C-alpha positions as a Python dict, from the first residue, in 0.01 Angstrom:
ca = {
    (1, 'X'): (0, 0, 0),
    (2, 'X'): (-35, -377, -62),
    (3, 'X'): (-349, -619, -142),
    (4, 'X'): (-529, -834, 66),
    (5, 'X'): (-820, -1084, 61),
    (6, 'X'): (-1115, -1141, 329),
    (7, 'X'): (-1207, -1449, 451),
    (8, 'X'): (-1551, -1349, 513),
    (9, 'X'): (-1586, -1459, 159),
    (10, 'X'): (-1473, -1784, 247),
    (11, 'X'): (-1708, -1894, 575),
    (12, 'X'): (-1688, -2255, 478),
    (13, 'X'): (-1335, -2330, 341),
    (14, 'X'): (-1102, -2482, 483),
    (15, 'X'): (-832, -2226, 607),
    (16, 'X'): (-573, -2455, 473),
    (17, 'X'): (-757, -2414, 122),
    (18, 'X'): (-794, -2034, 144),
    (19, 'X'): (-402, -1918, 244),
    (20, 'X'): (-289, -2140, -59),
    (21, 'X'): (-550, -1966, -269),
    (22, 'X'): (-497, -1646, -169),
    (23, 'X'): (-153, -1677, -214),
    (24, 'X'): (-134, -1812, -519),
    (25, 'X'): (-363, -1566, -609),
    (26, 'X'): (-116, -1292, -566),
    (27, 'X'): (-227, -1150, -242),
    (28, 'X'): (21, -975, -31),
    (29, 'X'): (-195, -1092, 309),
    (30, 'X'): (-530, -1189, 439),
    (31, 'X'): (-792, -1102, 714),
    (32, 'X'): (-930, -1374, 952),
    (33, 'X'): (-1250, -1410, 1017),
    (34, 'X'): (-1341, -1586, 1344),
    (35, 'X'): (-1728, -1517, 1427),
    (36, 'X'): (-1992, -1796, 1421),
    (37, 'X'): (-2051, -2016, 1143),
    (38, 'X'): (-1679, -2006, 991),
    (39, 'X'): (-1424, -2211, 920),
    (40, 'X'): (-1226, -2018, 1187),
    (41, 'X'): (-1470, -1933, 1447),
    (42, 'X'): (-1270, -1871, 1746),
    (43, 'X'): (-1383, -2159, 1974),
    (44, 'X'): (-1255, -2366, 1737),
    (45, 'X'): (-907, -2242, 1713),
    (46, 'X'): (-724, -2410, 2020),
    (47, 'X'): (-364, -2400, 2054),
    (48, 'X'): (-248, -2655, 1763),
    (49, 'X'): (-468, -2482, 1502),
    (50, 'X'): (-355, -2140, 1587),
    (51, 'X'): (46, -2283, 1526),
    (52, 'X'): (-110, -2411, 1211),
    (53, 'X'): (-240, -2106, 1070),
    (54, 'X'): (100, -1936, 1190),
    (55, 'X'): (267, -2204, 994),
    (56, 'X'): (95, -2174, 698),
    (57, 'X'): (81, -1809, 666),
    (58, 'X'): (452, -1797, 679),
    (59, 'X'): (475, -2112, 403),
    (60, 'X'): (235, -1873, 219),
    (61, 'X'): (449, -1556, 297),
    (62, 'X'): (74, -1421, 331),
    (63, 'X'): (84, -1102, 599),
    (64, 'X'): (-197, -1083, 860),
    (65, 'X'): (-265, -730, 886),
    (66, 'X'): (-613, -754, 1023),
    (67, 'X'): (-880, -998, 1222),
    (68, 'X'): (-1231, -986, 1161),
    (69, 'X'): (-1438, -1002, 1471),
    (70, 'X'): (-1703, -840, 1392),
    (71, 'X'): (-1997, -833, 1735),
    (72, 'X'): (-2272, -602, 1855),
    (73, 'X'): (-2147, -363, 2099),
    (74, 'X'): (-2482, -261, 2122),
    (75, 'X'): (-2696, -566, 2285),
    (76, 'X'): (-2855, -516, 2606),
    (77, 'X'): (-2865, -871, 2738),
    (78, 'X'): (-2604, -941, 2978),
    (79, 'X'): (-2489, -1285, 2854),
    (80, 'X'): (-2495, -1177, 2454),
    (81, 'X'): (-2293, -911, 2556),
    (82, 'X'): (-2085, -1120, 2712),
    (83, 'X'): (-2002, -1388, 2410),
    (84, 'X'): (-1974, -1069, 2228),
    (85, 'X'): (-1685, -909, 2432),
    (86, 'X'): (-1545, -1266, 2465),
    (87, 'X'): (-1529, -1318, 2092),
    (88, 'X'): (-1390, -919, 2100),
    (89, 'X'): (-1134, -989, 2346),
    (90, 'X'): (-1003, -1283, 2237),
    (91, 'X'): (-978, -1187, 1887),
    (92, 'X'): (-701, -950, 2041),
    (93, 'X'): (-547, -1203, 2260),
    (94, 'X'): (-572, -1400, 1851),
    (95, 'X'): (-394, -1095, 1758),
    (96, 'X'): (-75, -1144, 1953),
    (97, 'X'): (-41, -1500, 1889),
    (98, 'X'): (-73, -1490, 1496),
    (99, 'X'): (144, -1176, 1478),
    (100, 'X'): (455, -1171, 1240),
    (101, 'X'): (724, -1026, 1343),
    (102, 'X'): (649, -640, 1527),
    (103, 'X'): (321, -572, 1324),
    (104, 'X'): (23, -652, 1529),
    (105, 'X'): (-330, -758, 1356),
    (106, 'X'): (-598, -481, 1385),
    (107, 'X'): (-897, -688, 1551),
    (108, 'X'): (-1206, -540, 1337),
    (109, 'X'): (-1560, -492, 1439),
    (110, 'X'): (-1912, -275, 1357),
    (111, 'X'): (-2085, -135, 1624),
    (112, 'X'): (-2431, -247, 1576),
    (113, 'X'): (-2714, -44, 1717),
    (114, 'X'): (-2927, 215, 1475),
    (115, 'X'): (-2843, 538, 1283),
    (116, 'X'): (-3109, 696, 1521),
    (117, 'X'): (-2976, 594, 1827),
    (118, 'X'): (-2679, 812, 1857),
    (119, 'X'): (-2755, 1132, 2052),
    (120, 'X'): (-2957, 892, 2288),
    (121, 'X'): (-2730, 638, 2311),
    (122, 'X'): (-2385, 780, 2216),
    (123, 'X'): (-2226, 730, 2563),
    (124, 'X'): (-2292, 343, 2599),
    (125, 'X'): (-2145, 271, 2291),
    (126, 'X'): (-1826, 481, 2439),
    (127, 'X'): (-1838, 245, 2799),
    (128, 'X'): (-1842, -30, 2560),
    (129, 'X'): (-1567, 58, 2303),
    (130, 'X'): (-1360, 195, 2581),
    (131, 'X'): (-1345, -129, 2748),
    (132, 'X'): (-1272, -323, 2443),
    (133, 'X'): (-1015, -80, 2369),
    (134, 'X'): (-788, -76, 2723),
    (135, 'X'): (-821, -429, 2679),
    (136, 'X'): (-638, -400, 2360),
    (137, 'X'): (-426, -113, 2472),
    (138, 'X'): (-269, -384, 2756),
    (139, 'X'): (-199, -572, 2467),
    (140, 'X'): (-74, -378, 2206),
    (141, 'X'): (-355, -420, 1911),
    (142, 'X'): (-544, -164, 1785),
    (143, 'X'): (-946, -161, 1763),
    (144, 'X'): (-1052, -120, 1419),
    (145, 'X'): (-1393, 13, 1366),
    (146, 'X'): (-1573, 17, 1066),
    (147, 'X'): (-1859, 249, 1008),
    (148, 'X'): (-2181, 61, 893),
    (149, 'X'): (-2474, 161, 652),
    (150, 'X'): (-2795, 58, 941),
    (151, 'X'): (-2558, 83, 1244),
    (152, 'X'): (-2539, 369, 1531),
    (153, 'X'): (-2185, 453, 1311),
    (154, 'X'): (-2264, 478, 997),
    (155, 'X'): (-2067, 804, 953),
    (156, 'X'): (-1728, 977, 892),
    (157, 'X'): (-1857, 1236, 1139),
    (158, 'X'): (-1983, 1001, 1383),
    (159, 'X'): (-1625, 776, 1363),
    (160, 'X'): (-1417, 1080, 1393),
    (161, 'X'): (-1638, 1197, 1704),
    (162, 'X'): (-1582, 839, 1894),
    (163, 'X'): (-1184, 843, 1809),
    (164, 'X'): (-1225, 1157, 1977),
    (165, 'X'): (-1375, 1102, 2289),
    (166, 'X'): (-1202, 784, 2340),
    (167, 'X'): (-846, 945, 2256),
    (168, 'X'): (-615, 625, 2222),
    (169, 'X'): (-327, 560, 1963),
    (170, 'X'): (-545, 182, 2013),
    (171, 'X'): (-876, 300, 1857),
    (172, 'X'): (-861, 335, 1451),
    (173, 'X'): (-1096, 315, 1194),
    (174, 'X'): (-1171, -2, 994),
    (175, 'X'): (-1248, 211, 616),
    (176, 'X'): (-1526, 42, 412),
    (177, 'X'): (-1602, 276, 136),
    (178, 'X'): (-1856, 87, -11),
    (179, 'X'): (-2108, 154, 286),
    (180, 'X'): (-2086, 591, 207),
    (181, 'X'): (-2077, 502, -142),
    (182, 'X'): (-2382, 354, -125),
    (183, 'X'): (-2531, 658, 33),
    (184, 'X'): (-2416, 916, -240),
    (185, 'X'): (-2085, 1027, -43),
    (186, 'X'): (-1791, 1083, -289),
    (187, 'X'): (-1489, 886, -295),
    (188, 'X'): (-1288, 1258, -193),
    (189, 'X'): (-1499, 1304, 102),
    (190, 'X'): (-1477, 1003, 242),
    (191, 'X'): (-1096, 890, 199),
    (192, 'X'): (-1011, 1274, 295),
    (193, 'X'): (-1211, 1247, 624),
    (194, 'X'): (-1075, 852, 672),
    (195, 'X'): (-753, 793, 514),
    (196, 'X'): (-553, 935, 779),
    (197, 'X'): (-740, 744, 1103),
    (198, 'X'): (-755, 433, 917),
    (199, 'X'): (-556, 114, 999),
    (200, 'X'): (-721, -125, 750),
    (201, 'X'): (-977, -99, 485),
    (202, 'X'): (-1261, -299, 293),
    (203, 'X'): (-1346, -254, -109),
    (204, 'X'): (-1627, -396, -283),
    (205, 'X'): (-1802, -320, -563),
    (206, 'X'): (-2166, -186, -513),
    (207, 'X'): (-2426, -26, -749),
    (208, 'X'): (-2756, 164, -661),
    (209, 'X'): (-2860, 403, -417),
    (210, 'X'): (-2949, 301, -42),
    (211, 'X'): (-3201, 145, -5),
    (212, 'X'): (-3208, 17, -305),
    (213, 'X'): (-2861, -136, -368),
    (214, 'X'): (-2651, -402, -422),
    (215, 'X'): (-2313, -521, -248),
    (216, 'X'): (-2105, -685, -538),
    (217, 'X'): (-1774, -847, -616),
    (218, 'X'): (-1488, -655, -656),
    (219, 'X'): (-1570, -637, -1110),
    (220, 'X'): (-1895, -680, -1110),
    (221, 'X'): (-1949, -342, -1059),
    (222, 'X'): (-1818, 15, -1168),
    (223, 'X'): (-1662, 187, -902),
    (224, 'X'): (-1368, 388, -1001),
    (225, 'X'): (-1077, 146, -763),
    (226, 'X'): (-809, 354, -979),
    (227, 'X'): (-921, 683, -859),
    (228, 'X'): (-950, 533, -466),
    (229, 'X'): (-647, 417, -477),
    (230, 'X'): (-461, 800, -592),
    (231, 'X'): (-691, 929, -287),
    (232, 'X'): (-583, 724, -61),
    (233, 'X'): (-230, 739, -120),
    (234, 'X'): (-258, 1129, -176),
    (235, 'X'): (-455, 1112, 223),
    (236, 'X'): (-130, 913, 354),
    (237, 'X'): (-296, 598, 369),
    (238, 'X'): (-13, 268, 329),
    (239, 'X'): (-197, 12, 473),
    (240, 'X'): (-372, -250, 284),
    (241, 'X'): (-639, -285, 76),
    (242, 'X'): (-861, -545, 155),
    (243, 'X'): (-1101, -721, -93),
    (244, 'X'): (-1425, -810, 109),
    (245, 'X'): (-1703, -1018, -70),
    (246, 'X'): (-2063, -945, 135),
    (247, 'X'): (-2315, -1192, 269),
    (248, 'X'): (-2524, -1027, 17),
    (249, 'X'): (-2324, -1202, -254),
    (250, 'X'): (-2260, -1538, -86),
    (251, 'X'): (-2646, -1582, -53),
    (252, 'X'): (-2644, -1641, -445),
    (253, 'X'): (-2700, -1984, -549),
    (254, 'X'): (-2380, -1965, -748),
    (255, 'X'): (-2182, -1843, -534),
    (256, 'X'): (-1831, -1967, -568),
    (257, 'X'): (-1547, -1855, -310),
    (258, 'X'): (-1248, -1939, -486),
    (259, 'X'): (-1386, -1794, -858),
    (260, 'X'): (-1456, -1421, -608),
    (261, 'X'): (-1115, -1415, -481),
    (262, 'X'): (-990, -1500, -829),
    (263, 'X'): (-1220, -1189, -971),
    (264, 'X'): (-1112, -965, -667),
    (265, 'X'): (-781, -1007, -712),
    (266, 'X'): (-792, -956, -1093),
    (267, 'X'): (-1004, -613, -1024),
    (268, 'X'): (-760, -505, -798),
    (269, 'X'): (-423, -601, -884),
    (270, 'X'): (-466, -412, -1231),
    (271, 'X'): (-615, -140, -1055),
    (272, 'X'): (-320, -103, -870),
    (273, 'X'): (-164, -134, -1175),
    (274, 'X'): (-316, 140, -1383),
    (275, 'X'): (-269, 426, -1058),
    (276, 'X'): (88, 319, -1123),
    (277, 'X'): (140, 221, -748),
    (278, 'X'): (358, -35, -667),
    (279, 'X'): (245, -300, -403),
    (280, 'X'): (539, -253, -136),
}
């Protein structure tokens, strides 16, 4: 397994300040974020910034192993739906571009909707994923999706159902433990029903119960990162382990991008550390 950093935690830094950072940090690689109000949103990326971030992820030696694209496959209206997909697509046609060497960036979304929608809704969702995903298929990138406390997925169950309905080596599962922890799902349930489907993860730290709860930095909280990381390698996972800091946290008045990374990768480097697993 190796250790990677987020920038979701970073929507207003420069990406030529966060690889540096993150790197210097420690990090083994990095996700992308490209939705609206970052640094990276993808209309902004034309061809000279894309060799740019190429260039300095390989200066960095930082790996790309995922792209956060995160959009509603959900809405109704024909033109959201459409920036949506567009943002979805692209972020695979991203993908291919930033790649290093044979390994592919997952592209990473939710599914929006509600919890309550899926018996009534179930087979839209599956139209919409199963475009995405021969999309990606004709490209080579995998879907990653990530299950989502308040979203039509917000299950192992439901996840597992969708990857098998769709039935593509293209559709994965983006693993965010933090949104079953918050329900009361243990750490063993969760990484032995995920582990094996997933192709990237999230970790934060999080305390409470839902709905009353608390997304934190990886640190702040307790959760027991030692004993995830001895699941997830017992499950087969060898992917990465990717910090993630919420919007939940960024909305502080403090909040201070470079000083979460710095915490996140403290957290988790020793954590790695202490399961006696080497980063590889």
């Amino acid at each position: 397994m190796k250790l990677g950093y987020s920038t979701w935690g970073m929507p207003t830094v420069p990406i030529d300040t966060a690889i540096p950072h993150i790197a210097n940090l420690g990090f083994d690689g990095i996700e992308l974020t490209i939705i609206q109000r970052f640094t990276t949103e993808l209309s902004t990326l034309d061809t000279a910034e894309r060799k740019r971030i190429a260039s300095l992820l390989k200066q960095h030696n930082l790996a790309l192993p995922a792209i956060a694209a995160h959009s509603n496959l959900m809405d109704v209206h024909a033109e959201s739906h459409a920036k949506n997909m567009w943002r979805l697509k692209g972020g695979v046609d991203l993908a291919v571009e930033l790649a290093q060497g044979d390994e592919l960036p997952a592209v990473n979304t939710t599914t929006g909707g509600k919890p309550n929608e899926w018996d009534t809704k179930k087979n839209f969702l599956v139209e919409r994923v199963g475009e995405l995903v021969e999309y990606a298929t004709s490209r080579g990138v995998t879907i990653a999706m990530e299950p989502h406390i308040g979203a039509i997925i917000d299950t192992p169950v439901k996840v597992l159902e969708l990857l098998e309905i769709i039935n593509s080596p293209y559709l994965k599962v983006n693993f965010d433990i933090s949104h079953f922890d918050i329900v009361g799902m243990s750490t063993e349930e969760t990484v032995s029903a995920l582990a094996a489907v997933s192709i990237h993860t999230h970790v934060k730290d999080q305390r409470g119960i839902a709905p009353d709860f608390e997304f934190l930095i990886p640190g702040e909280g307790t959760f027991d990162y030692v004993g995830y990381l001895k699941l997830m390698r017992k499950h087969g996972y060898d992917g990465f382990i990717t910090a993630e800091v919420s919007f939940m946290v960024q909305a502080r008045k403090d909040y201070n991008p470079l000083a979460a990374a710095t915490l996140s990768y403290q957290t988790l480097s020793k954590a790695f550390v202490d399961a006696g697993i080497e980063r590889n």
